PDB file of C-alpha atoms in Angstrom:
ATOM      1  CA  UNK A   1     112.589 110.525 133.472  1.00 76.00           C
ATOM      2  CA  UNK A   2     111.564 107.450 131.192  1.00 88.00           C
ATOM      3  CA  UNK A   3     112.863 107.445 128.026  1.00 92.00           C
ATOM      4  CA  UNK A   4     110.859 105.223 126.506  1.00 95.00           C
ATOM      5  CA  UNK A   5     107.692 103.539 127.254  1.00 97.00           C
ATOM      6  CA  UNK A   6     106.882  99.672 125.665  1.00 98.00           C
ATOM      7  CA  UNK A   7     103.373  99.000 125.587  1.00 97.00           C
ATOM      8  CA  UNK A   8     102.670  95.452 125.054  1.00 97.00           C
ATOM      9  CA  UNK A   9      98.700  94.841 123.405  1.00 96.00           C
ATOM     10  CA  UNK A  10      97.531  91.287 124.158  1.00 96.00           C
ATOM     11  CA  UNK A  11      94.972  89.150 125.981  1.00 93.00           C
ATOM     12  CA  UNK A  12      94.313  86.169 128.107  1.00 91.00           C
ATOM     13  CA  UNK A  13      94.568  82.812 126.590  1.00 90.00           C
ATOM     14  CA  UNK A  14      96.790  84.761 123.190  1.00 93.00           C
ATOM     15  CA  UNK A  15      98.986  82.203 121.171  1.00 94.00           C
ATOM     16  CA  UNK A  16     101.782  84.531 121.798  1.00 95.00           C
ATOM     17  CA  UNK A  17     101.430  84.459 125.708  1.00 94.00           C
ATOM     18  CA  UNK A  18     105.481  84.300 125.578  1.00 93.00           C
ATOM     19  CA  UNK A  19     105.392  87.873 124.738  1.00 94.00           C
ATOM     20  CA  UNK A  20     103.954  88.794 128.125  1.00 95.00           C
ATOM     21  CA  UNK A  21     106.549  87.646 129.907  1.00 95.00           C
ATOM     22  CA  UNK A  22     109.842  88.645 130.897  1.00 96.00           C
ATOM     23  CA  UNK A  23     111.454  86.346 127.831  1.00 95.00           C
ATOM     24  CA  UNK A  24     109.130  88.068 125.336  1.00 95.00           C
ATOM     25  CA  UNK A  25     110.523  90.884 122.715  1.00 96.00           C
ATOM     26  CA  UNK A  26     109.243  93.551 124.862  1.00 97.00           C
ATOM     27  CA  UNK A  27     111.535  93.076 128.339  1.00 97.00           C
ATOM     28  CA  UNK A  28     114.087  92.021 126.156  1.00 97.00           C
ATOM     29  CA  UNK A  29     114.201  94.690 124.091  1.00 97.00           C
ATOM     30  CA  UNK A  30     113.867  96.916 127.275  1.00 97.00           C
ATOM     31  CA  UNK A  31     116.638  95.073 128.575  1.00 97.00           C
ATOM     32  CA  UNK A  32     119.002  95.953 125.323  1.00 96.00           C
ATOM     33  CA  UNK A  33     117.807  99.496 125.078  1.00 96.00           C
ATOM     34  CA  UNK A  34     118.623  99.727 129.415  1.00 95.00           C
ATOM     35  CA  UNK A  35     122.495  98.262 128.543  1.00 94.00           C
ATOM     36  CA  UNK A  36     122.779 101.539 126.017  1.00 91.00           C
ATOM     37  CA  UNK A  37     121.652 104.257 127.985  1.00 92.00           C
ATOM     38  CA  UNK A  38     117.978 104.094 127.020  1.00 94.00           C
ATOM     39  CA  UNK A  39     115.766 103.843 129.961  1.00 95.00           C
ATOM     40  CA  UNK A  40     112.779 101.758 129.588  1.00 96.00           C
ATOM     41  CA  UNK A  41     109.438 100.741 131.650  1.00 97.00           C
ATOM     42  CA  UNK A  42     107.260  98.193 130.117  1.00 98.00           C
ATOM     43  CA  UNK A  43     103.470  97.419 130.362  1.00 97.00           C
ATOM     44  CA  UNK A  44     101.441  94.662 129.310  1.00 98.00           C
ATOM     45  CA  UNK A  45      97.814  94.670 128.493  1.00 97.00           C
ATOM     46  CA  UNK A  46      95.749  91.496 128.875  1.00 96.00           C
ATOM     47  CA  UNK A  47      92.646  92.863 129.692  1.00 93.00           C
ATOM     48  CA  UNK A  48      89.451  93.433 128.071  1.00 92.00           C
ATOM     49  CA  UNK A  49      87.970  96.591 128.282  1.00 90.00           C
ATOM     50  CA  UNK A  50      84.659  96.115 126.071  1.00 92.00           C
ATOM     51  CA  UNK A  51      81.558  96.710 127.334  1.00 92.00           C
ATOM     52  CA  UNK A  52      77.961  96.732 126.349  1.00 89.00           C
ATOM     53  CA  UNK A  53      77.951 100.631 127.404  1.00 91.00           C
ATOM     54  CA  UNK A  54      80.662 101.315 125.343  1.00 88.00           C
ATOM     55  CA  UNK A  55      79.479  99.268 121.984  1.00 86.00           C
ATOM     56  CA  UNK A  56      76.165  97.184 121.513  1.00 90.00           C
ATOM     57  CA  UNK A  57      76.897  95.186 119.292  1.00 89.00           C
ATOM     58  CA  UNK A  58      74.227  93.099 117.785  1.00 88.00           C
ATOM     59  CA  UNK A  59      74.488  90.264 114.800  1.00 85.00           C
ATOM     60  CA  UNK A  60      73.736  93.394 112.858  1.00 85.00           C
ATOM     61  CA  UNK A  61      76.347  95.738 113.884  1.00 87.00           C
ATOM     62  CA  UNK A  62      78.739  92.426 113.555  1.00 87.00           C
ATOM     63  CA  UNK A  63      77.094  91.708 109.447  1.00 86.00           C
ATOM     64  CA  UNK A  64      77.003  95.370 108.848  1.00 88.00           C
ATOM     65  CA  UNK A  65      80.961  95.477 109.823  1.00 87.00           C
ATOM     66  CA  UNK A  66      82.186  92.659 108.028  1.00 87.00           C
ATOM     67  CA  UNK A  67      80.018  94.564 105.129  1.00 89.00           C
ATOM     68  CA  UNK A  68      81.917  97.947 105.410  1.00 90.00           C
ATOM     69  CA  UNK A  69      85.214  95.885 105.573  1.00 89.00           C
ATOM     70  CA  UNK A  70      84.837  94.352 102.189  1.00 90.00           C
ATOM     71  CA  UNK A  71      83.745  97.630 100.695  1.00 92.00           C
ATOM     72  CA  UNK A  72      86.273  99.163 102.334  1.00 89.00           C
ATOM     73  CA  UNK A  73      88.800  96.690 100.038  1.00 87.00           C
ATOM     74  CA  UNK A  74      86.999  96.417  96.911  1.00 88.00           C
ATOM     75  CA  UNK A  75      87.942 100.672  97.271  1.00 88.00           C
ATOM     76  CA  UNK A  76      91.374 100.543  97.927  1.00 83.00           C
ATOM     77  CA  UNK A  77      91.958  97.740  95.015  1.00 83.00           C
ATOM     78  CA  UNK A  78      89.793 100.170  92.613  1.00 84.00           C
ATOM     79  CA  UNK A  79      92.450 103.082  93.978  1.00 80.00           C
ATOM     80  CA  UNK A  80      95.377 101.260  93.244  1.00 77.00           C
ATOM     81  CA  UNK A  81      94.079 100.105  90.072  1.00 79.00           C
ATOM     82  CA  UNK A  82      93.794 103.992  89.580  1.00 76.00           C
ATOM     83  CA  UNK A  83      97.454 104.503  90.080  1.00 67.00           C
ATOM     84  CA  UNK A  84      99.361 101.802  88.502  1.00 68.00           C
ATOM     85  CA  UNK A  85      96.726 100.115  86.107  1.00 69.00           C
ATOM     86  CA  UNK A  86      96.548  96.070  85.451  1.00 71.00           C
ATOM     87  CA  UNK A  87      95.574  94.421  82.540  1.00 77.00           C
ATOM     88  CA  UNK A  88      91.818  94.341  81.817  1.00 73.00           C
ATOM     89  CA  UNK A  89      91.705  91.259  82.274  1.00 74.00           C
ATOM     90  CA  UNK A  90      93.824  91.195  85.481  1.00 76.00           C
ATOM     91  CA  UNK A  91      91.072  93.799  87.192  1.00 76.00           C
ATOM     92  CA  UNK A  92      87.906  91.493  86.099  1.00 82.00           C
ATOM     93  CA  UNK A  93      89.239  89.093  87.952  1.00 83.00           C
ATOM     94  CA  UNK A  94      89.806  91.168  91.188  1.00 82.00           C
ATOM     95  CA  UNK A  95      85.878  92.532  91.143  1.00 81.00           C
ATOM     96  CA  UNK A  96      84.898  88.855  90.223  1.00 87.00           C
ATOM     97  CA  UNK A  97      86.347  87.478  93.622  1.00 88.00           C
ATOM     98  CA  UNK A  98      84.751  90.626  94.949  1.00 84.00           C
ATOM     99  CA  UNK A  99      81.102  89.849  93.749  1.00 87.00           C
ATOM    100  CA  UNK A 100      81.367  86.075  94.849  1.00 88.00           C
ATOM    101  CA  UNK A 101      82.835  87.330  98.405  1.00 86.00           C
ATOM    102  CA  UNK A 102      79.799  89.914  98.297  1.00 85.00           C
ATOM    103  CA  UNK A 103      77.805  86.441  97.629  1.00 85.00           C
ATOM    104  CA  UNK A 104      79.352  84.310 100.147  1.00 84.00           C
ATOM    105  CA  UNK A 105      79.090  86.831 102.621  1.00 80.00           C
ATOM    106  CA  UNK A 106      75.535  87.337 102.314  1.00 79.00           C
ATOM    107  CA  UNK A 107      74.707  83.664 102.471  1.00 76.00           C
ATOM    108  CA  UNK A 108      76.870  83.141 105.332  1.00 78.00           C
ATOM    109  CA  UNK A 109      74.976  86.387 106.796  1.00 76.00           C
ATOM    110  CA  UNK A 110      71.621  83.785 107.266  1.00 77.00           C
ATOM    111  CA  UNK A 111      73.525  81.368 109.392  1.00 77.00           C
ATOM    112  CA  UNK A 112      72.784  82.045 112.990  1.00 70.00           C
ATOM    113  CA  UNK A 113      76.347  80.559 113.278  1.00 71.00           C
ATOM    114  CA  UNK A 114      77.613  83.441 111.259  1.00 72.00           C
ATOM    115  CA  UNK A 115      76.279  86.219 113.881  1.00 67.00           C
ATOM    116  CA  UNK A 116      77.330  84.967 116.807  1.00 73.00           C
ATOM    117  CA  UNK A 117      81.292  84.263 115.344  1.00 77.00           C
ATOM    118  CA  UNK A 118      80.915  87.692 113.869  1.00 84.00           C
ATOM    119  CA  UNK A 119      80.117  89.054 117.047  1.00 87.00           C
ATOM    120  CA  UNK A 120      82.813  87.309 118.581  1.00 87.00           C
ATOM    121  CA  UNK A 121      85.332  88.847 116.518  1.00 88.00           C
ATOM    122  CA  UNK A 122      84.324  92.324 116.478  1.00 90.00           C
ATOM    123  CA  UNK A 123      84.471  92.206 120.183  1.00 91.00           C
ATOM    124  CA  UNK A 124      87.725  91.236 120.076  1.00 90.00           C
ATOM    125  CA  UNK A 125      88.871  94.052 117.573  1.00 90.00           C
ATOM    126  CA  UNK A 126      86.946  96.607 119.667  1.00 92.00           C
ATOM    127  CA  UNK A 127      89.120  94.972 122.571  1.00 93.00           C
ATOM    128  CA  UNK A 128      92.091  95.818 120.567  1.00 93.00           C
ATOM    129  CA  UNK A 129      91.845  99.397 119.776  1.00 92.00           C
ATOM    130  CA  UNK A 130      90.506  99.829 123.678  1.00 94.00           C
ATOM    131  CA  UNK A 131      93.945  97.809 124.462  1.00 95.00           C
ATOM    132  CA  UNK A 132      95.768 100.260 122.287  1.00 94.00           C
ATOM    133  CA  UNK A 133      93.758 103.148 124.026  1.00 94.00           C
ATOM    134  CA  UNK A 134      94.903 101.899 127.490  1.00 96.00           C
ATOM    135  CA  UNK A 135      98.334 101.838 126.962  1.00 96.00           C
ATOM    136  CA  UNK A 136      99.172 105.069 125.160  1.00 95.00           C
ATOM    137  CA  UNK A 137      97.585 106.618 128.273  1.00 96.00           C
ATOM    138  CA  UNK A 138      99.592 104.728 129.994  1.00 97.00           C
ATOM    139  CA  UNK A 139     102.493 105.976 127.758  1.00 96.00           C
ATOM    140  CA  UNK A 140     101.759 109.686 128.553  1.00 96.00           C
ATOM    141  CA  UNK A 141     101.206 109.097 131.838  1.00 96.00           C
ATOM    142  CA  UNK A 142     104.679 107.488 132.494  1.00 96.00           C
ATOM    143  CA  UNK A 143     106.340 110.516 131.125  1.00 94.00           C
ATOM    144  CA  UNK A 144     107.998 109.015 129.119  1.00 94.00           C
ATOM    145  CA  UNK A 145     108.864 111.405 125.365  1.00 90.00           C
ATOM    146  CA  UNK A 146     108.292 108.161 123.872  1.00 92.00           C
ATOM    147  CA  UNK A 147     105.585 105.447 122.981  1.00 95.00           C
ATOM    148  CA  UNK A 148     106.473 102.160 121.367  1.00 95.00           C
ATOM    149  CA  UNK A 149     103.372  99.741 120.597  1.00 96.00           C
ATOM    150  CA  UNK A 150     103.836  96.536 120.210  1.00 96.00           C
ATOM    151  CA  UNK A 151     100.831  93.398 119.360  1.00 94.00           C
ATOM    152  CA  UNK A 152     101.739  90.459 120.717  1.00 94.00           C
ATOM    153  CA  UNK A 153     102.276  88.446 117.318  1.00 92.00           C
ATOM    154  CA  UNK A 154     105.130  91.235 116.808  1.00 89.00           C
ATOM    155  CA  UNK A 155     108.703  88.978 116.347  1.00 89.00           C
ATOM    156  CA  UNK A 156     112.343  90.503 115.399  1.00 90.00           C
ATOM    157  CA  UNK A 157     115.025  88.285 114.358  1.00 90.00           C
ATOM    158  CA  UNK A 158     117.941  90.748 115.496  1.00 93.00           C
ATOM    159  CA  UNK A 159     117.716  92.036 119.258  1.00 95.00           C
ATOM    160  CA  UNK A 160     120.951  93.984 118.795  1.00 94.00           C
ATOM    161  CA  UNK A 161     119.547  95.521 115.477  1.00 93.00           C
ATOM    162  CA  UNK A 162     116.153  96.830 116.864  1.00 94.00           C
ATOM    163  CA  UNK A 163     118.159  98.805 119.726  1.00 95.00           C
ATOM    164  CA  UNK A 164     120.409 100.317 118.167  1.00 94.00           C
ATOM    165  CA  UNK A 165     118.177 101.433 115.104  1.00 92.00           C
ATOM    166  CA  UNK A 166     115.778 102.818 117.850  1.00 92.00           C
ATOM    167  CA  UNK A 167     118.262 104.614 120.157  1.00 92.00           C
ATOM    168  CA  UNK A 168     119.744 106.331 116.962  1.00 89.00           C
ATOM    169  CA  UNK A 169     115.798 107.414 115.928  1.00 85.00           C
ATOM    170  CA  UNK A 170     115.070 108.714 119.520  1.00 86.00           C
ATOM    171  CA  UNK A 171     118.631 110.242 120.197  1.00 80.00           C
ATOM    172  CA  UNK A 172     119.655 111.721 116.559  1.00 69.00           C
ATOM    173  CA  UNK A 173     119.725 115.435 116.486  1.00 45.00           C
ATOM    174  CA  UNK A 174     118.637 118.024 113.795  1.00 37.00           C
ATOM    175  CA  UNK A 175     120.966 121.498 112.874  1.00 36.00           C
ATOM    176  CA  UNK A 176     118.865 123.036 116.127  1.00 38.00           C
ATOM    177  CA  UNK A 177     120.354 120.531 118.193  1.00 39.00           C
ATOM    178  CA  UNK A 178     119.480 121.263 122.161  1.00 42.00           C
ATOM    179  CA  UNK A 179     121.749 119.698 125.259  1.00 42.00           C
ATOM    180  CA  UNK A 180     118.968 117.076 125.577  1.00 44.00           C
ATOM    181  CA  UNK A 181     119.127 114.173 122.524  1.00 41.00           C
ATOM    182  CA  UNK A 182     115.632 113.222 123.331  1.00 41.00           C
ATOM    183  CA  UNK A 183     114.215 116.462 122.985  1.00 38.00           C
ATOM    184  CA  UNK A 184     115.960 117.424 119.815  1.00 35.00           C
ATOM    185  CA  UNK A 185     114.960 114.249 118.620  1.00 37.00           C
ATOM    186  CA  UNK A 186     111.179 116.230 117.760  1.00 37.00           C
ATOM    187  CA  UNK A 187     112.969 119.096 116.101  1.00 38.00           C
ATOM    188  CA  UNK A 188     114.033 117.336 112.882  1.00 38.00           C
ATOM    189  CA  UNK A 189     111.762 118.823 110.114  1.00 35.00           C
ATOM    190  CA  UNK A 190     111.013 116.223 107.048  1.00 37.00           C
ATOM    191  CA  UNK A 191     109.250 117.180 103.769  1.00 37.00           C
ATOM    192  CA  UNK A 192     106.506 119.532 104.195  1.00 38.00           C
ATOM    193  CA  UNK A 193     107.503 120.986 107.520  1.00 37.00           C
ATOM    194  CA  UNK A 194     106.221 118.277 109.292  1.00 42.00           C
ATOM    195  CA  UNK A 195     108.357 116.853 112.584  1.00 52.00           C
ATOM    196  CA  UNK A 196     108.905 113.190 113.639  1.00 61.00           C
ATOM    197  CA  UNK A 197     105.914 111.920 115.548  1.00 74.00           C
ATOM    198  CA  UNK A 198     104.986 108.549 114.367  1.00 81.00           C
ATOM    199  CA  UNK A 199     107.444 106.129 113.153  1.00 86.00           C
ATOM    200  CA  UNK A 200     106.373 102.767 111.763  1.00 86.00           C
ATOM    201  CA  UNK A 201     109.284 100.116 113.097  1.00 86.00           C
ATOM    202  CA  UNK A 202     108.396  97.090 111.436  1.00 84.00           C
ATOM    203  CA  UNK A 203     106.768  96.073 107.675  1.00 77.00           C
ATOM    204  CA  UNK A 204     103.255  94.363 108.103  1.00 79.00           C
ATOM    205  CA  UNK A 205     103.260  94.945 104.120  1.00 79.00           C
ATOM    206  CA  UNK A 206     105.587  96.506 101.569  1.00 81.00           C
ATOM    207  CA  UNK A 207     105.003 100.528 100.668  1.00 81.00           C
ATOM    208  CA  UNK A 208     104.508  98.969  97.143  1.00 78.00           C
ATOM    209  CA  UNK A 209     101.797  96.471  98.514  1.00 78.00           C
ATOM    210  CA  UNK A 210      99.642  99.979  99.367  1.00 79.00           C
ATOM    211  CA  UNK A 211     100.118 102.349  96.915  1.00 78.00           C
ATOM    212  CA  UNK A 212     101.902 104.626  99.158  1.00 80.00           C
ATOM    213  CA  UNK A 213     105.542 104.608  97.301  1.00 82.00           C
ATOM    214  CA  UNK A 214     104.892 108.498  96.072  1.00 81.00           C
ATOM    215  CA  UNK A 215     104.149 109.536  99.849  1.00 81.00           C
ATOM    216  CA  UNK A 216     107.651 108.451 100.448  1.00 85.00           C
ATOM    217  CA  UNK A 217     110.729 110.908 100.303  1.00 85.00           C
ATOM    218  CA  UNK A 218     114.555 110.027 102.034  1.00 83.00           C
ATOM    219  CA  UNK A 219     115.722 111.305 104.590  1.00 81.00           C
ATOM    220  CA  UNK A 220     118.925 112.989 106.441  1.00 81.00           C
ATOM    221  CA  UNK A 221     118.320 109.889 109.294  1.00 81.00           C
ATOM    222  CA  UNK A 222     120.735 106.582 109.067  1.00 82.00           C
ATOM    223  CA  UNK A 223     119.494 103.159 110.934  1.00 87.00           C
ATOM    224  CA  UNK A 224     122.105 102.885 113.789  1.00 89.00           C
ATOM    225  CA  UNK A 225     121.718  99.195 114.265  1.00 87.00           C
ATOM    226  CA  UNK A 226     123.744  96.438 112.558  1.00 85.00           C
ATOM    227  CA  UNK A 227     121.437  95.702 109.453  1.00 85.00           C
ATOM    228  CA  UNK A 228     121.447  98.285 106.348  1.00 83.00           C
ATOM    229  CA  UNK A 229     117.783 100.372 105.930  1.00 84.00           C
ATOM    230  CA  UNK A 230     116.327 103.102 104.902  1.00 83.00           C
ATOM    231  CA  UNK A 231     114.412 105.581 106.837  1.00 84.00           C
ATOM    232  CA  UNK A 232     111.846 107.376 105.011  1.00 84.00           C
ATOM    233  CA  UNK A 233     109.444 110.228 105.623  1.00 83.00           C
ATOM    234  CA  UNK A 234     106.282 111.526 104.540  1.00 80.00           C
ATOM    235  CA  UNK A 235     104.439 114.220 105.000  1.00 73.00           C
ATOM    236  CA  UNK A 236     101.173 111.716 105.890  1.00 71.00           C
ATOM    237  CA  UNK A 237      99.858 109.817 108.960  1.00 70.00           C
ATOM    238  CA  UNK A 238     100.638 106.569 107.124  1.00 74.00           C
ATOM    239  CA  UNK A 239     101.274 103.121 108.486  1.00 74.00           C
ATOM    240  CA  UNK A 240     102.121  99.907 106.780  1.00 72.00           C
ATOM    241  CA  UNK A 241     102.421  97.829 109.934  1.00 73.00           C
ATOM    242  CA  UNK A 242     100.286  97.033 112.960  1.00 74.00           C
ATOM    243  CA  UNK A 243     102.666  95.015 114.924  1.00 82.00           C
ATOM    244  CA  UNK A 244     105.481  98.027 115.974  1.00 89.00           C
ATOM    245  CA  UNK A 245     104.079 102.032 116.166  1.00 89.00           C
ATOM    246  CA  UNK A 246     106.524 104.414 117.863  1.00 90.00           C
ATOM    247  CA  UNK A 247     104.551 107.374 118.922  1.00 89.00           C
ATOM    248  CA  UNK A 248     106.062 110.617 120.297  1.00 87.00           C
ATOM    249  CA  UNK A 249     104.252 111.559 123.247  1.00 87.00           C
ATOM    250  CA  UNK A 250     103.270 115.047 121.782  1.00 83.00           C
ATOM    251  CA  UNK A 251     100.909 112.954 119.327  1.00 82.00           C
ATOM    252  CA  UNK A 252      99.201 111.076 122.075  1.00 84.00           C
TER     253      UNK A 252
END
């Protein structure tokens, strides 16, 4: 049986085309993981699974979304601003960019230019999550107890590292230990009674960047690679990263 599965999200004509490829930081770290015990099988998607079926989507669907996105932001900053207040004068400035973006956007809006790069680019988002889609089926499929994600703009400095910190997270035991490490793996119980499922691997942004520090509590878990790190839990589905998700397969 797998023990992992490396799911690789990209497309045709991607500025990171390397990581496709056998000499990209998926095989490679497959190949690391392999040399410890870990077995591996890799897949790369290039493909794009939109259609018109799935998702019109008009110049209006593409305004309306870049709409919701801003909106979207302008909330978060007014929740953060909720939990660790800025100076007055700090925040006007914040919903001042927000009210000429709101501006810009709507001009821009007019421009048949506008619609048709708009459209553009939520295709290519809706590509995304379908790529994402593909490949955790894919995951479960394989049989594999594990899922690791990985976008093609992903990049680790430390090979070595990366292995050993994952092997650790997918072969530590909890106090209920079982003969099989990658099935006790599941049975360690963090705050709130909730097991390991979904692990975020690398830091898109800091915890401090979303407002998401009190979610965090420690953790009996140590980082088996090389480099020193913490491993946190929280109770939460919460990700600071889109570049590295490691899924168990229970999730998907």
């Amino acid at each position: 049986m797998t023990d992992l599965f490396i799911g690789v999200v990209s497309h045709d004509g991607s500025r990171f085309a390397l990581n496709q490829g056998e000499n990209g930081l998926a095989f490679t770290l497959a190949r690391a993981l392999d040399v410890s015990g870990v077995s591996c099988e890799v897949a790369v998607n290039t493909h794009n699974n939109w259609t018109p079926e799935l998702l019109d989507i008009t110049s209006g669907v593409a305004v309306a979304s870049a709409r919701a996105s801003l909106a979207f932001e302008q909330a978060w900053q007014r929740y953060l601003d909720e939990e660790t207040p800025s100076p007055f004068f700090t925040r006007s400035r914040k919903y001042s960019e927000f009210r000429v973006r709101r501006w810009a956007l709507g001009l821009k809006s007019r421009r048949k230019s506008f619609g048709v790069s708009s459209i553009a680019s939520v295709r290519r988002l809706a590509n995304i999550e379908l790529s994402h889609v593909d490949l955790w089926q894919k995951g479960v499929a394989s049989g594999a107890r594990w899922v690791l994600i990985l976008e093609d703009d992903g990049g680790c400095a430390d090979i070595d590292d990366l292995a050993g910190g994952l092997k650790g997270l997918l072969t530590s035991t909890s106090s209920s230990a079982s003969a099989d490490p990658f099935s006790a793996a599941t049975d360690f119980i963090g705050e709130g009674g909730i097991g390991r499922r979904y692990v975020n691997i690398s830091a898109s942004f800091e915890s401090h960047q979303l407002g998401v520090d009190y979610l965090l509590s420690s953790t009996p878990l140590t980082w088996s690679g090389a480099v020193n790190r913490d491993i946190q839990a929280t109770s939460r589905p919460i990700t600071n990263t889109v570049c590295a998700i490691l899924y168990n397969a229970e999730l998907l």
